[in-house]
Amino acid sequence: MIESTDWTPSASLEALRFRADRLREIRRFFDERQVLEVETPVLGHGGSVDPLLDSLSLEARGPKGLERLWLATSPEFHMKRLLAAGSGPIYQLARAFRDGERGRRHNLEFTLLEWYRPGYGLELLREECVELIERVIERPVQLRVHRYRQLFRDALDIDPFDVGGDELARLAAEFAAVDCAGWERDDCLDLLFSHAIEPALGADPGGPVALLDAVVDYPASQAALARKRFDPEDGAELAARFELYWQGVELANGYHELLDAGEQATRFLADNAARRLRGKPEVDIDRALLAALDHGLPACSGVALGVDRLLMLAAGEARIDAVIAFPFERC
Amino acid sequence: MASYSTNEFKAGLKVMLDGDPCSIVENEFVKPGKGQAFNRVRLRNLMTGRVWERTFKSGESLEGADVVDLDMEYLYTDGEMWHFMKTDGSFEQFAADKKAIGDNEKWLKEQVKYIITLWNDNPISVTPPNFIELEVIETDPGLKGDTAQGGSKPAKLSTGAVVRVPLFINQGEVLKVDTRTGDYVSRA
């Protein structure tokens, strides 16, 4: 007797045909622009040390015997090694894995469209990202650009760069019924961002033109793998990043990429220290990436776009499962 | 009692929050771009029935609550406590206080089966069946011939509940009543 397990896909066949059609369009978009499609490994000897990302890991038997490997949370490290090797502009439709991330808009295993443009600044890449989205959703896009600091001023009447801890705690309690005593400052800002700001970003009335919002000029503490720059007008250090939102959903995250191998190594070590503080296991840092940066990465910008989310919204669906054949529970 | 992490929060899971047992209604995973992940959780406080909305950092945990729903037959009241008996053949009895009975006193009838929610083996709430059959003990005399159209009057039932009934209903009749709304449904 076979146990009655739900073997059927969560996406309709119509949605899967739509998905295939849009993926074809994405490949055509980059082909027209002479951006090279690449494939890089899902497995790596180093993993993401980002304290806010959890990698899946496994042990594998190679020629040297049993080794610990990590599943990529994004194809970034491998793709940067290709850039350092002189690949020129590249893109990838990659599988990425993030432990514990499951919800209406999250699946542990998901598809990231990631691409890099040597010689591009952030604004140029942002424009290309909007053009790509227009191609996928088959609607013209109007983009509004907001500075991170201004969004907090408008929505909460605070300056996220120098608001006091007491005020942050009061707002966290008001907007999310959370006692954030003992939290790190960025965690409080993330809480307020996700509860009081994000839901309204990219509100789209559904006319012929799709309205998207970009967020730029994040605080330097949220730089991840982006460059930092001092903004004289703000009198503060900022991260050279952008994020795109549509219908309250974060779709893409772009960086003006950090080139300095020394600073990258320092950030890796700081990240692993932050992981220890949060009681998370340390992850082997990617020495091959550091060696590639040391060799020299061309000045470039790169962006990662959540393909499942974009297709979900393009298809008018509310759950990512509607455009994925077999999400986590069914895989 | 075991504790449960945010990724184990499923609808119906019973956990302790602020000293009260709660039942999880909904759990949504939210994560801003590159930031900290959160779970936005709706929970029903089982002591008050009120629904709370709370946010947790993903990975935080709550202690489980020892809460079970059991079928029990109503036996009697001694004026202070209401006594019920398990229907699993064990004849085990439980006494519920006024707080656990709440507004449901008016739906308690001997030998009818109720769902009793126990927290640490103490009854904290009583859920009557959706429909119950009760006898009319007091109402104005029925109007002959008026069997269909509008108009209603109050009728007092054997448990003390007062419901609006059609004019043709007489004292001594047994009625089917919806306990969720307190509405008359039909003659039994």
XYZ file of C-alpha atoms in Angstrom:
519
model
C 0.000 0.000 0.000
C 1.444 3.377 -1.022
C 0.991 6.094 1.572
C -1.197 8.866 0.244
C 1.323 11.692 -0.078
C 0.473 14.801 -2.032
C 2.655 14.284 -5.098
C 1.092 17.031 -7.237
C 2.842 20.319 -8.068
C 1.707 23.399 -6.134
C 1.917 25.503 -9.319
C -0.623 25.002 -12.088
C 0.673 23.751 -15.423
C -0.396 27.088 -16.850
C 1.832 28.872 -14.301
C 4.743 26.590 -15.171
C 4.320 27.378 -18.878
C 4.238 31.089 -17.995
C 7.422 30.597 -15.969
C 9.230 28.858 -18.845
C 8.153 31.590 -21.229
C 9.425 34.382 -18.946
C 12.746 32.617 -18.305
C 13.218 32.423 -22.065
C 12.577 36.186 -22.226
C 15.185 36.850 -19.510
C 17.799 34.877 -21.466
C 16.874 36.786 -24.639
C 17.239 40.110 -22.775
C 20.816 39.362 -21.760
C 21.704 37.723 -25.043
C 20.723 40.921 -26.872
C 23.063 42.864 -24.604
C 25.982 40.483 -24.962
C 25.939 39.524 -21.315
C 27.380 36.017 -20.983
C 25.306 33.321 -19.297
C 27.381 31.370 -16.770
C 26.797 28.419 -14.466
C 28.634 28.188 -11.170
C 28.500 25.501 -8.470
C 25.808 25.312 -5.855
C 28.369 23.774 -3.489
C 31.354 25.680 -2.124
C 34.268 25.116 0.245
C 33.445 28.448 1.809
C 29.993 29.803 2.584
C 28.205 33.029 3.363
C 29.265 34.356 6.759
C 26.487 36.971 6.809
C 25.172 36.780 10.388
C 21.601 37.155 9.099
C 21.777 34.302 6.589
C 21.918 30.630 7.471
C 23.593 28.321 4.985
C 22.726 24.688 4.516
C 25.808 22.533 4.698
C 26.706 18.945 4.034
C 29.628 16.567 4.114
C 30.893 15.138 0.857
C 33.553 12.598 -0.039
C 36.067 14.021 -2.506
C 39.577 12.885 -3.397
C 40.794 14.266 -0.049
C 38.192 12.326 1.919
C 35.301 13.768 3.891
C 34.959 17.555 3.597
C 32.429 20.112 4.798
C 30.757 22.081 2.018
C 28.144 24.833 1.986
C 25.199 25.386 -0.354
C 25.368 28.863 -1.877
C 23.043 31.523 -0.427
C 23.757 33.351 -3.720
C 26.172 32.731 -6.617
C 28.042 35.949 -5.784
C 31.435 34.552 -4.710
C 31.855 32.262 -7.694
C 30.692 34.928 -10.134
C 33.157 37.465 -8.735
C 35.948 34.965 -9.348
C 34.861 34.817 -12.987
C 34.901 38.623 -13.158
C 38.405 38.689 -11.677
C 39.422 36.176 -14.345
C 38.304 38.680 -17.004
C 34.889 37.313 -17.968
C 33.330 40.707 -18.699
C 29.576 41.151 -18.049
C 27.927 37.917 -16.848
C 24.535 36.692 -15.642
C 23.200 33.546 -14.075
C 19.816 32.014 -13.320
C 21.035 30.321 -10.174
C 19.619 28.125 -7.459
C 20.260 29.546 -4.000
C 19.537 28.075 -0.563
C 18.771 29.800 2.739
C 18.018 27.691 5.771
C 14.878 28.486 7.740
C 13.444 30.951 5.215
C 9.974 29.672 4.457
C 6.789 31.676 4.107
C 4.381 33.218 1.661
C 7.272 34.857 -0.205
C 10.109 32.543 0.794
C 11.228 29.050 -0.115
C 14.467 27.537 1.239
C 15.538 26.747 -2.313
C 14.855 29.508 -4.792
C 15.903 30.986 -8.122
C 18.083 34.082 -8.158
C 18.838 36.055 -11.286
C 22.206 37.610 -10.596
C 24.226 39.753 -12.964
C 27.368 41.877 -12.933
C 28.333 44.832 -15.040
C 32.008 45.893 -15.078
C 32.274 49.673 -15.418
C 28.682 50.316 -14.316
C 27.802 52.562 -11.398
C 24.761 51.810 -9.258
C 22.357 54.069 -11.142
C 23.128 52.556 -14.519
C 22.605 49.051 -13.153
C 19.375 50.133 -11.466
C 18.100 51.365 -14.823
C 18.977 48.074 -16.478
C 17.234 46.216 -13.667
C 14.063 48.224 -14.312
C 14.305 47.442 -18.049
C 14.615 43.738 -17.246
C 11.531 43.897 -15.021
C 9.602 45.697 -17.773
C 10.465 42.840 -20.146
C 9.343 40.181 -17.688
C 6.075 41.793 -16.592
C 5.315 43.264 -20.030
C 4.392 46.647 -18.556
C 6.298 49.925 -18.514
C 7.705 50.750 -15.090
C 7.856 54.075 -13.320
C 10.518 54.104 -10.601
C 10.535 56.370 -7.549
C 13.810 56.589 -5.648
C 13.872 57.064 -1.876
C 16.756 57.516 0.529
C 16.699 55.112 3.484
C 17.001 57.991 5.937
C 14.126 59.947 4.399
C 11.776 56.954 4.508
C 12.188 56.760 8.295
C 11.721 60.511 8.619
C 8.512 60.425 6.579
C 6.965 57.285 8.060
C 8.108 57.489 11.683
C 9.452 60.998 12.166
C 12.845 59.718 13.332
C 16.374 59.882 11.961
C 17.541 56.265 11.723
C 21.182 57.394 11.807
C 21.087 58.949 15.243
C 17.808 58.043 16.941
C 18.269 56.942 20.548
C 17.810 53.364 21.716
C 14.868 54.307 23.970
C 12.967 55.873 21.097
C 13.649 52.799 18.911
C 12.348 50.521 21.670
C 9.202 52.646 22.067
C 8.456 52.529 18.319
C 9.175 48.783 18.128
C 6.633 48.234 20.902
C 4.105 50.494 19.161
C 4.398 49.047 15.640
C 5.135 45.398 16.326
C 4.248 44.737 19.981
C 7.857 43.753 20.542
C 10.110 44.199 23.505
C 13.419 44.817 21.741
C 15.487 45.436 24.854
C 18.926 43.988 24.222
C 18.490 43.914 20.470
C 21.118 45.303 18.172
C 20.344 48.669 16.674
C 20.109 47.338 13.104
C 17.654 44.640 14.222
C 15.353 47.363 15.603
C 15.675 49.334 12.351
C 14.924 46.153 10.346
C 11.851 45.552 12.491
C 10.535 49.070 11.892
C 11.433 48.922 8.211
C 9.594 45.648 7.662
C 6.534 46.651 9.715
C 6.092 50.365 9.102
C 7.773 51.120 5.764
C 8.107 48.085 3.509
C 4.385 47.185 3.188
C 3.692 50.536 1.486
C 6.641 50.396 -0.925
C 5.799 49.804 -4.563
C 2.070 50.170 -3.959
C 0.748 49.629 -7.462
C -2.734 50.882 -8.381
C -2.673 48.480 -11.340
C -2.797 50.912 -14.260
C -0.876 50.386 -17.490
C 2.312 51.651 -15.799
C 3.720 49.618 -12.913
C 4.944 51.758 -10.004
C 8.124 50.527 -8.299
C 10.087 52.028 -5.427
C 13.851 51.966 -5.021
C 15.538 52.432 -1.647
C 19.090 53.805 -1.693
C 21.736 55.128 0.708
C 21.493 52.500 3.429
C 23.485 52.999 6.623
C 27.067 51.711 6.375
C 26.324 49.067 9.027
C 24.069 47.369 6.440
C 26.656 47.349 3.646
C 27.122 43.538 3.422
C 29.289 43.213 0.279
C 28.795 46.754 -1.008
C 31.224 49.659 -0.926
C 30.855 52.319 1.722
C 31.066 56.000 0.957
C 31.063 59.109 3.118
C 28.241 61.446 2.226
C 29.264 65.016 3.104
C 25.677 66.274 2.880
C 24.461 63.649 5.334
C 27.630 63.754 7.385
C 27.410 59.970 7.570
C 28.906 56.873 6.021
C 26.504 55.145 3.621
C 26.368 51.776 1.903
C 26.374 51.898 -1.918
C 23.302 49.679 -2.279
C 19.846 49.769 -3.742
C 16.773 47.627 -3.289
C 13.703 47.504 -5.531
C 10.180 46.990 -4.211
C 6.956 46.211 -5.979
C 3.629 45.699 -4.169
C 5.411 45.667 -0.818
C 7.721 42.851 -1.938
C 11.485 43.188 -2.093
C 12.523 42.088 -5.581
C 16.162 43.021 -6.083
C 19.233 44.020 -4.156
C 22.115 45.756 -5.937
C 25.633 46.651 -4.827
C 28.425 48.830 -6.025
C 30.794 45.967 -5.335
C 33.521 46.070 -2.741
C 36.912 45.533 -4.417
C 39.326 45.733 -1.494
C 40.510 42.242 -0.457
C 41.761 43.518 2.922
C 38.454 45.145 3.812
C 36.549 42.058 2.584
C 38.674 39.845 4.871
C 38.014 42.200 7.803
C 34.251 42.109 7.153
C 34.303 38.296 6.949
C 36.025 38.071 10.322
C 33.634 40.608 11.858
C 30.683 38.636 10.443
C 31.904 35.399 11.974
C 32.376 37.200 15.291
C 28.774 38.471 14.999
C 27.646 34.894 14.289
C 29.320 33.713 17.480
C 27.547 36.464 19.450
C 24.211 35.306 18.051
C 25.040 31.709 18.917
C 25.268 30.677 15.272
C 27.864 28.278 13.887
C 30.851 29.835 12.180
C 31.212 29.287 8.457
C 34.513 28.769 6.633
C 35.325 31.991 4.824
C 35.763 31.827 1.067
C 39.532 32.056 0.638
C 39.253 31.690 -3.136
C 37.155 34.887 -3.249
C 39.732 36.767 -1.172
C 42.507 35.531 -3.489
C 40.481 36.671 -6.518
C 39.933 40.125 -4.969
C 43.622 40.262 -4.179
C 44.356 39.498 -7.830
C 41.967 42.290 -8.797
C 38.227 42.573 -9.449
C 37.255 45.136 -12.115
C 35.164 48.026 -10.784
C 31.606 46.801 -11.186
C 28.044 46.767 -9.916
C 26.003 43.644 -9.410
C 22.381 42.841 -8.593
C 20.412 39.803 -7.465
C 16.715 39.544 -8.311
C 14.279 37.031 -6.829
C 12.837 35.341 -9.902
C 10.106 33.409 -8.086
C 8.806 36.587 -6.458
C 8.825 38.572 -9.675
C 6.933 35.782 -11.472
C 4.516 35.507 -8.537
C 3.632 39.204 -8.824
C 3.615 39.153 -12.634
C 1.110 36.296 -12.508
C -1.031 38.163 -9.959
C -0.450 35.537 -7.278
C -0.088 36.105 -3.528
C 2.034 33.036 -2.736
C 5.385 32.049 -4.172
C 4.176 28.435 -4.233
C 1.912 29.327 -7.154
C 4.927 29.617 -9.489
C 7.184 26.869 -8.011
C 6.529 23.264 -9.021
C 7.529 21.647 -5.747
C 8.195 24.022 -2.834
C 9.814 22.865 0.397
C 6.984 20.725 1.843
C 6.559 18.840 -1.444
C 10.158 18.488 -2.587
C 6.816 21.015 28.610
C 8.789 21.321 25.385
C 9.497 24.705 23.871
C 8.812 25.557 20.257
C 10.853 27.687 17.874
C 9.150 30.203 15.532
C 9.561 27.841 12.574
C 7.459 25.240 14.425
C 4.588 27.686 15.062
C 1.607 26.185 13.272
C -2.062 27.038 13.539
C -3.463 25.271 16.600
C -0.130 24.933 18.464
C -0.605 25.810 22.160
C 2.082 27.995 23.714
C 2.570 30.143 26.815
C 2.740 33.925 26.378
C 2.787 36.454 29.229
C 1.704 33.694 31.604
C -1.414 32.726 29.652
C -1.958 29.695 27.414
C -2.477 30.731 23.786
C -3.352 28.992 20.556
C -1.480 30.031 17.415
C -3.840 31.342 14.741
C -1.429 32.450 12.046
C 2.340 32.709 11.562
C 3.890 34.832 8.841
C 7.604 34.865 8.019
C 8.887 38.334 7.116
C 12.426 39.335 6.223
C 13.511 42.724 4.999
C 16.011 42.628 2.133
C 19.276 41.840 3.829
C 18.149 42.109 7.412
C 16.940 40.264 10.441
C 14.103 37.780 9.853
C 10.905 38.027 11.899
C 7.763 36.019 12.454
C 4.548 37.978 12.746
C 2.274 35.787 14.823
C -1.429 35.969 15.698
C -2.365 34.076 18.845
C -5.657 33.557 20.648
C -5.379 33.952 24.390
C -7.308 30.925 25.641
C -8.137 32.571 28.978
C -9.759 35.675 27.500
C -10.508 34.641 23.909
C -8.787 37.788 22.696
C -6.472 37.639 19.675
C -2.976 39.085 20.110
C -0.545 40.066 17.400
C 3.113 39.690 18.316
C 6.374 39.789 16.409
C 9.309 37.525 17.218
C 12.816 37.324 15.866
C 12.984 34.149 13.796
C 14.486 31.391 15.895
C 13.096 32.669 19.213
C 11.036 30.149 21.088
C 8.041 29.920 23.394
C 7.259 27.323 25.999
C 4.517 24.899 25.030
C 1.250 24.999 26.986
C -0.259 21.803 28.379
C -3.661 22.358 26.797
C -6.059 19.647 25.619
C -9.635 19.623 24.349
C -11.750 16.759 25.702
C -15.364 15.652 25.189
C -17.287 15.689 28.466
C -20.887 15.280 29.534
C -22.453 17.942 31.740
C -23.650 16.510 35.080
C -24.848 19.243 37.463
C -23.967 22.458 39.265
C -23.619 22.906 43.007
C -24.114 26.634 42.596
C -20.414 27.383 42.683
C -18.873 24.853 40.313
C -20.158 23.080 37.204
C -19.363 19.357 37.036
C -18.501 17.399 33.893
C -17.558 13.782 33.203
C -15.283 12.351 30.541
C -17.052 10.291 27.884
C -14.174 7.853 27.324
C -15.575 5.365 29.841
C -13.228 6.466 32.638
C -16.028 8.338 34.497
C -13.340 10.875 35.475
C -14.923 14.136 36.622
C -13.803 17.758 36.332
C -15.225 20.879 37.978
C -15.266 24.162 36.048
C -15.589 27.529 37.761
C -17.653 30.544 36.669
C -14.743 32.017 34.704
C -14.384 28.874 32.588
C -18.130 28.654 31.998
C -18.371 32.308 30.985
C -21.526 33.122 29.026
C -22.224 29.458 28.324
C -24.140 28.764 31.524
C -27.365 29.274 29.609
C -26.501 26.408 27.229
C -25.721 23.776 29.869
C -28.075 20.792 29.828
C -27.587 17.501 31.602
C -26.269 14.589 29.499
C -25.268 16.827 26.600
C -21.645 16.537 25.384
C -19.427 19.658 25.569
C -15.799 20.299 24.633
C -13.858 21.149 27.780
C -10.455 22.808 27.322
C -8.049 21.795 30.077
C -4.886 23.709 30.942
C -2.660 21.811 33.363
C -5.707 19.577 34.024
C -7.963 22.511 34.960
C -10.965 23.462 32.830
C -10.433 26.931 31.320
C -13.237 27.008 28.794
C -16.373 25.183 27.726
C -17.573 24.971 24.131
C -21.224 23.909 23.652
C -22.302 21.941 20.570
C -23.272 24.255 17.695
C -26.919 23.221 17.987
C -28.802 22.195 21.089
C -32.414 21.111 21.748
C -34.143 22.806 24.646
C -37.673 22.993 26.006
C -39.674 26.235 26.188
C -40.685 26.836 29.822
C -42.193 30.274 29.441
C -43.613 32.286 26.534
C -46.806 34.103 25.537
C -49.509 31.771 24.176
C -49.084 30.809 20.496
C -51.192 32.486 17.837
C -53.307 29.997 15.914
C -52.921 29.995 12.163
C -49.805 32.146 12.237
C -47.274 29.517 11.161
C -45.138 31.246 8.624
C -44.871 34.952 8.412
C -43.010 37.514 10.472
C -43.223 38.612 14.037
C -41.421 37.131 17.002
C -41.566 37.028 20.778
C -39.202 36.099 23.592
C -39.201 32.538 24.959
C -37.434 31.319 28.071
C -35.829 27.894 27.714
C -35.186 25.188 30.322
C -31.556 26.295 30.789
C -32.529 29.918 31.410
C -31.616 31.135 27.913
C -34.027 33.607 26.366
C -34.359 33.482 22.564
C -36.581 35.163 19.990
C -39.044 32.649 18.556
C -41.874 32.816 15.986
C -45.309 33.677 17.345
C -46.686 30.125 16.811
C -44.341 28.506 19.385
C -45.985 27.283 22.589
C -44.804 26.539 26.093
C -43.623 22.896 26.409
C -42.326 22.627 22.852
C -38.730 21.538 22.236
C -36.685 23.847 19.958
C -33.421 23.571 18.101
C -31.205 26.599 18.869
C -27.860 27.750 17.459
C -25.582 28.290 20.488
C -23.105 30.435 18.517
C -25.660 33.099 17.676
C -28.436 32.373 20.164
C -30.905 32.112 17.259
C -33.971 29.884 17.035
C -33.509 27.363 14.189
C -36.608 25.145 14.149
C -38.912 22.944 16.175
C -36.956 19.871 17.218
